[in-house]
mmCIF file of C-alpha atoms in Angstrom:
data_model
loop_
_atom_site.group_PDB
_atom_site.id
_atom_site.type_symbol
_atom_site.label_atom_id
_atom_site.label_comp_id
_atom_site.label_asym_id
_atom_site.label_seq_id
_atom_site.Cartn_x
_atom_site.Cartn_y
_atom_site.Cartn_z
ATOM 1 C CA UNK A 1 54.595 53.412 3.836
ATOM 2 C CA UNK A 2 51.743 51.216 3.004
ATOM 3 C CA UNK A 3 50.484 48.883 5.387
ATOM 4 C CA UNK A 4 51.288 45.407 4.033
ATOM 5 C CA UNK A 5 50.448 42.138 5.806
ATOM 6 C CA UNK A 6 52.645 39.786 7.320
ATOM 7 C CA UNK A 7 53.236 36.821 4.464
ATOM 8 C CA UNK A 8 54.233 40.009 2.639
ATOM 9 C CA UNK A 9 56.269 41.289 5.080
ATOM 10 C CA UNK A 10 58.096 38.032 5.338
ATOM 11 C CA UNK A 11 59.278 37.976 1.325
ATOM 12 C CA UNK A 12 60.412 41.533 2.038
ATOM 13 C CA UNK A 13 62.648 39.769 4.268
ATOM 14 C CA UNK A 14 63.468 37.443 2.526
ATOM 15 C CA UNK A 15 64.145 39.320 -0.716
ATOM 16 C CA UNK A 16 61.890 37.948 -2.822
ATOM 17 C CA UNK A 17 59.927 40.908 -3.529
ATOM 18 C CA UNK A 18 61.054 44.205 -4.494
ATOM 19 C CA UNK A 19 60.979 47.613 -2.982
ATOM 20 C CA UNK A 20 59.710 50.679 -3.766
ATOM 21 C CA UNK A 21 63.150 52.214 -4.147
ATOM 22 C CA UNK A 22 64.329 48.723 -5.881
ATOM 23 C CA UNK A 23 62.139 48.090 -8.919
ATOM 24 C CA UNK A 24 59.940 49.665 -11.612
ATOM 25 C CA UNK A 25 57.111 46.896 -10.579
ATOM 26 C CA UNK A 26 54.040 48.226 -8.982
ATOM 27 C CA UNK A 27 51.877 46.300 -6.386
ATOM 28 C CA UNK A 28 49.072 46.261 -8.748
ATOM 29 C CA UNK A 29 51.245 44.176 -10.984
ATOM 30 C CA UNK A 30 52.933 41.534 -8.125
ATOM 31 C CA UNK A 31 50.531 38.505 -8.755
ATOM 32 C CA UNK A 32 50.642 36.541 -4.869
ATOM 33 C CA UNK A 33 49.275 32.891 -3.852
ATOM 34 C CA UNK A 34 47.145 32.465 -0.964
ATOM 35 C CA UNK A 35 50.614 32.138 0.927
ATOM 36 C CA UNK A 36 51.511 34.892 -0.050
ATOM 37 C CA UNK A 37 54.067 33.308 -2.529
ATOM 38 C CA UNK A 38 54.592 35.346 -6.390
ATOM 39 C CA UNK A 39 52.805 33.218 -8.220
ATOM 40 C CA UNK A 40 55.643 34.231 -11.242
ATOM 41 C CA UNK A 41 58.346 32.409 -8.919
ATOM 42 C CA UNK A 42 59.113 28.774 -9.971
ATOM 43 C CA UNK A 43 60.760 28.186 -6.378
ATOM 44 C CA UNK A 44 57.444 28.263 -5.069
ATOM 45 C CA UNK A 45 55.615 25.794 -7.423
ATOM 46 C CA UNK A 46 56.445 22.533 -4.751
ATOM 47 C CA UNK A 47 55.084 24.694 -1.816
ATOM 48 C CA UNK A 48 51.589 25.793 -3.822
ATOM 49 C CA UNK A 49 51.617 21.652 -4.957
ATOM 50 C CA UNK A 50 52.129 20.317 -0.977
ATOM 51 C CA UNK A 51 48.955 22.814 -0.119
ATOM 52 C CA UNK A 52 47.016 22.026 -2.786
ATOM 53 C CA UNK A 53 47.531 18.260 -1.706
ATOM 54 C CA UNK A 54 46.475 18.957 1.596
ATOM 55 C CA UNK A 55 43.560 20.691 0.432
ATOM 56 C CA UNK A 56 42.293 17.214 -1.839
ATOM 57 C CA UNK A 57 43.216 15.412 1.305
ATOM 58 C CA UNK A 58 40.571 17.420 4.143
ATOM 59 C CA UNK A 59 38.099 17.001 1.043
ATOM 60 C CA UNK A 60 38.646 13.520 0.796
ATOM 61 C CA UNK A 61 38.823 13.461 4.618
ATOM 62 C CA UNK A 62 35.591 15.308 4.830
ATOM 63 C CA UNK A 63 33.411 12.665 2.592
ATOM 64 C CA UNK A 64 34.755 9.547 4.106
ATOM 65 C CA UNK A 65 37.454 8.335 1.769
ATOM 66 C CA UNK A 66 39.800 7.845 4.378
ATOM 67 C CA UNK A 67 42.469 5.705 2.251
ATOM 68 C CA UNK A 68 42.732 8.675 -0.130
ATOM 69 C CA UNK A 69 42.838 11.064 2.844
ATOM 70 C CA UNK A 70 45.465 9.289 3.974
ATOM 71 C CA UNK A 71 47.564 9.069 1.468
ATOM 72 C CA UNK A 72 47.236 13.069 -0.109
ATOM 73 C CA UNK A 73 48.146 14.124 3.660
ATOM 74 C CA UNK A 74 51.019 11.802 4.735
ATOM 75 C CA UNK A 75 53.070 13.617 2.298
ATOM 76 C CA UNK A 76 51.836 17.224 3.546
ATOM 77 C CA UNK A 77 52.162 16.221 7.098
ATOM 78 C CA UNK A 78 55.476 14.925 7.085
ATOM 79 C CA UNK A 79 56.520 18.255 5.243
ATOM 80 C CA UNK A 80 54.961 20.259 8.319
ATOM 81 C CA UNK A 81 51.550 21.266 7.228
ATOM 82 C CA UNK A 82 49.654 21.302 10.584
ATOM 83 C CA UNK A 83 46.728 21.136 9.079
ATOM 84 C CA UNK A 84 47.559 17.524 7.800
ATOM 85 C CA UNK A 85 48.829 16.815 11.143
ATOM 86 C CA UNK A 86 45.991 17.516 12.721
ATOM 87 C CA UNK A 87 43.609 15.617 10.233
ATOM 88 C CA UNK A 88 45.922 11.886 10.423
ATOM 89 C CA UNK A 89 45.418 12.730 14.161
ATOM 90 C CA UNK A 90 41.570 12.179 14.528
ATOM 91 C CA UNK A 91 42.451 9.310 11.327
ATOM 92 C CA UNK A 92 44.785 7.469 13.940
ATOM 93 C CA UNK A 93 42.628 7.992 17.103
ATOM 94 C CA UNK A 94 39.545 6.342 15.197
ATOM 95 C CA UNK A 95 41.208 3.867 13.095
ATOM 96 C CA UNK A 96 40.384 5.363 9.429
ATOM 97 C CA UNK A 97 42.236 3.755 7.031
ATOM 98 C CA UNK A 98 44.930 3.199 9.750
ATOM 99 C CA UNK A 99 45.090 0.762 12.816
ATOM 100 C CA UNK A 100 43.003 2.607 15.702
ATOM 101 C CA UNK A 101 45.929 4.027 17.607
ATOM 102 C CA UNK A 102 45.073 6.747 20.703
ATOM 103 C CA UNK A 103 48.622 6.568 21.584
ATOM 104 C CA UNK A 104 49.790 7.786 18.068
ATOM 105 C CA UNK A 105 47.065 9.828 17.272
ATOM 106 C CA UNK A 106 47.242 12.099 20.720
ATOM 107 C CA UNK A 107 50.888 12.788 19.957
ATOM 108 C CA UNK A 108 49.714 13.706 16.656
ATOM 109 C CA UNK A 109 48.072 15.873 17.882
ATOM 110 C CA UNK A 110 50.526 17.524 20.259
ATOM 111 C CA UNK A 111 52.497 17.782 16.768
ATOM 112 C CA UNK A 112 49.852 19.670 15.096
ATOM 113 C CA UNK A 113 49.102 21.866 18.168
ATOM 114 C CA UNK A 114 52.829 23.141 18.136
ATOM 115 C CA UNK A 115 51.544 25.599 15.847
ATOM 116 C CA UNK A 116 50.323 27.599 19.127
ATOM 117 C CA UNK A 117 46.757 27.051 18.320
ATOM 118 C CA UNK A 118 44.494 27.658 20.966
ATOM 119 C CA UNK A 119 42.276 25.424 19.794
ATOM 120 C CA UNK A 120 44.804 22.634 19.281
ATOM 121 C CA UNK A 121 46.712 22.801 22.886
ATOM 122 C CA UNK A 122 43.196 22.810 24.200
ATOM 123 C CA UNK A 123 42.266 19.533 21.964
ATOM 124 C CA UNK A 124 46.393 17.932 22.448
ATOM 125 C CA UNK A 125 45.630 18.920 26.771
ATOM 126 C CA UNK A 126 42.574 17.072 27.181
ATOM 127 C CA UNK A 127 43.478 13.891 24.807
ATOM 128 C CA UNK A 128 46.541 13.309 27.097
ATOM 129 C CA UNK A 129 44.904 14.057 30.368
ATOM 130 C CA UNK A 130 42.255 11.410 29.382
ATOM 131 C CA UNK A 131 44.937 8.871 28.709
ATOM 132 C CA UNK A 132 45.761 6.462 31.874
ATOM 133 C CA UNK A 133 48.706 7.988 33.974
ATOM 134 C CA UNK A 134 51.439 5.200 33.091
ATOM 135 C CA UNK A 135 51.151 6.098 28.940
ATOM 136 C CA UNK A 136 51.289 10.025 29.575
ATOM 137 C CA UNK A 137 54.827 10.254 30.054
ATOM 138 C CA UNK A 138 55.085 7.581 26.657
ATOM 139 C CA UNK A 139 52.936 10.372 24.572
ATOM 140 C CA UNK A 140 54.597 13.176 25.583
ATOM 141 C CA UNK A 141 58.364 11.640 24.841
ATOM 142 C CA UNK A 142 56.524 10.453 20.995
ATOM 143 C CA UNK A 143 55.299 13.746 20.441
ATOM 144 C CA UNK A 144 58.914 15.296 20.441
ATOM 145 C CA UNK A 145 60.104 12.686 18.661
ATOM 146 C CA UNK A 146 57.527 13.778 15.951
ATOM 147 C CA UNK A 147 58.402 17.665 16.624
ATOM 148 C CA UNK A 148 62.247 16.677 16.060
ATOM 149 C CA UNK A 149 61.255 15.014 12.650
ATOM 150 C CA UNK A 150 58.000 16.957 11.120
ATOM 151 C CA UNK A 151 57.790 19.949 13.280
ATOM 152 C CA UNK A 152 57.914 23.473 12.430
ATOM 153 C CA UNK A 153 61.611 23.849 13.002
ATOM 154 C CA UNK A 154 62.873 20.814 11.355
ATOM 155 C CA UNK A 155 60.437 21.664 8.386
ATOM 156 C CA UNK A 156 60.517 25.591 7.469
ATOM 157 C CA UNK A 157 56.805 26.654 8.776
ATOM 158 C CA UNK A 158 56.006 29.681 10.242
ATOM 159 C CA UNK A 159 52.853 30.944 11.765
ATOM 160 C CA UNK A 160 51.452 33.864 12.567
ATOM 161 C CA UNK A 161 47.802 34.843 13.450
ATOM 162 C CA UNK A 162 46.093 36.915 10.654
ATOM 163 C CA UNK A 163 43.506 39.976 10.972
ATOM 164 C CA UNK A 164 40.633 37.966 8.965
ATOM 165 C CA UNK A 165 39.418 40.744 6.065
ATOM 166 C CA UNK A 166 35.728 40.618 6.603
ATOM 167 C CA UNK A 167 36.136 40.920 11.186
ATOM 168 C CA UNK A 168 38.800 41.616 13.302
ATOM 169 C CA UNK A 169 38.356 37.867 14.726
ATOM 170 C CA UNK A 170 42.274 36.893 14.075
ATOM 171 C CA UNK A 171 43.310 33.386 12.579
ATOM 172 C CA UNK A 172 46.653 31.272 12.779
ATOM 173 C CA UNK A 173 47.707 30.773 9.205
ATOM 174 C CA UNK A 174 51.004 28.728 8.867
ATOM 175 C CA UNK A 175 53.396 28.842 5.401
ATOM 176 C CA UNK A 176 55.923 26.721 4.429
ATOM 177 C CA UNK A 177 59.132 28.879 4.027
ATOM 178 C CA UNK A 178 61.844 27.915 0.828
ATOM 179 C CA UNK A 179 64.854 25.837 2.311
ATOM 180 C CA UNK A 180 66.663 22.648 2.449
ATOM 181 C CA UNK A 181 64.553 20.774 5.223
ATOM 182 C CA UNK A 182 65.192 17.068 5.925
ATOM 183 C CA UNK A 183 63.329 14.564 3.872
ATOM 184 C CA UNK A 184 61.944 12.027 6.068
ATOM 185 C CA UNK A 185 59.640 9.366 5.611
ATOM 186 C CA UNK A 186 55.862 9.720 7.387
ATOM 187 C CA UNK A 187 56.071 6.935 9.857
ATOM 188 C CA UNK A 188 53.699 7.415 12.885
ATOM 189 C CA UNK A 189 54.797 4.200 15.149
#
């Protein structure tokens, strides 16, 4: 069998690709995203959309247009994207394009760093540790409020770390899965 990587994997699973033994299609001619979605499957068009708004949202991030930011990645946060998460985070903690909020922004951050990020935890671990004793216990209780509503359960993400192609340094990648996942509105109180 060929070795096939994991986003792969997971539409074998899912059924959404064939099988040798199932089709006449050969891998040459399976067109995939950068999730790993076919890009010849319509059910996938709203996923490819919410990443490439979160994409226009770090780039707007990234050159200071923080109202635009804001708005591209409330919409990809509240659907999960950690990413997004993360990024409204740091927006909340300094007050860009939002009211400064440390409170908000640290359990933001223990949202995004749900993933399992090393990198994240480590970030989420210090921000609450530097917060004054009597507000820890506050942070903690908001961020699973925010895992309850946006989190990877509640909104169909996986993650998985990936063997990047040009080291064997691994990544954390994380795709939104198909599914019926609650609709909330992105309110970070």
């Amino acid at each position: 069998m060929r070795k096939l990587t994991i986003p792969i994997l997971l539409l074998l699973a899912a059924g959404s690709l064939p099988t040798e033994s199932q089709g006449t299609e050969t891998n040459s001619e399976i067109l995939l995203d950068s999730q790993g979605h076919r890009f010849d499957d319509a059910r996938y068009d709203a996923i490819r959309e919410l990443h490439n708004q979160e994409q226009r949202g770090i780039a707007k991030y990234r050159a200071g247009e923080y109202k635009e930011a804001y708005s591209l990645l409330s919409e990809s946060a509240r659907k999960g994207l950690k990413r997004s998460q993360h990024t409204l985070a740091l927006m909340h903690i300094a007050g860009q394009a939002v009211a400064k909020n440390i409170l908000v922004g640290v359990a933001l951050l223990g949202l995004a760093a749900e993933s399992g990020d090393r990198q994240l935890k480590k970030e989420y671990a210090k921000a609450v540790n530097a917060i004054p004793d009597k507000y820890q216990k506050l942070v903690r209780e908001q961020t699973q409020y925010y895992i309850a509503r946006y989190g990877m359960d509640a909104q169909g993400i996986v993650c998985t770390k990936v063997k990047r192609t040009d080291s064997n340094f691994k990544i954390l990648k994380c795709y939104k899965q198909l599914g019926d996942f609650k609709d909330l509105a992105w309110k970070p109180e």
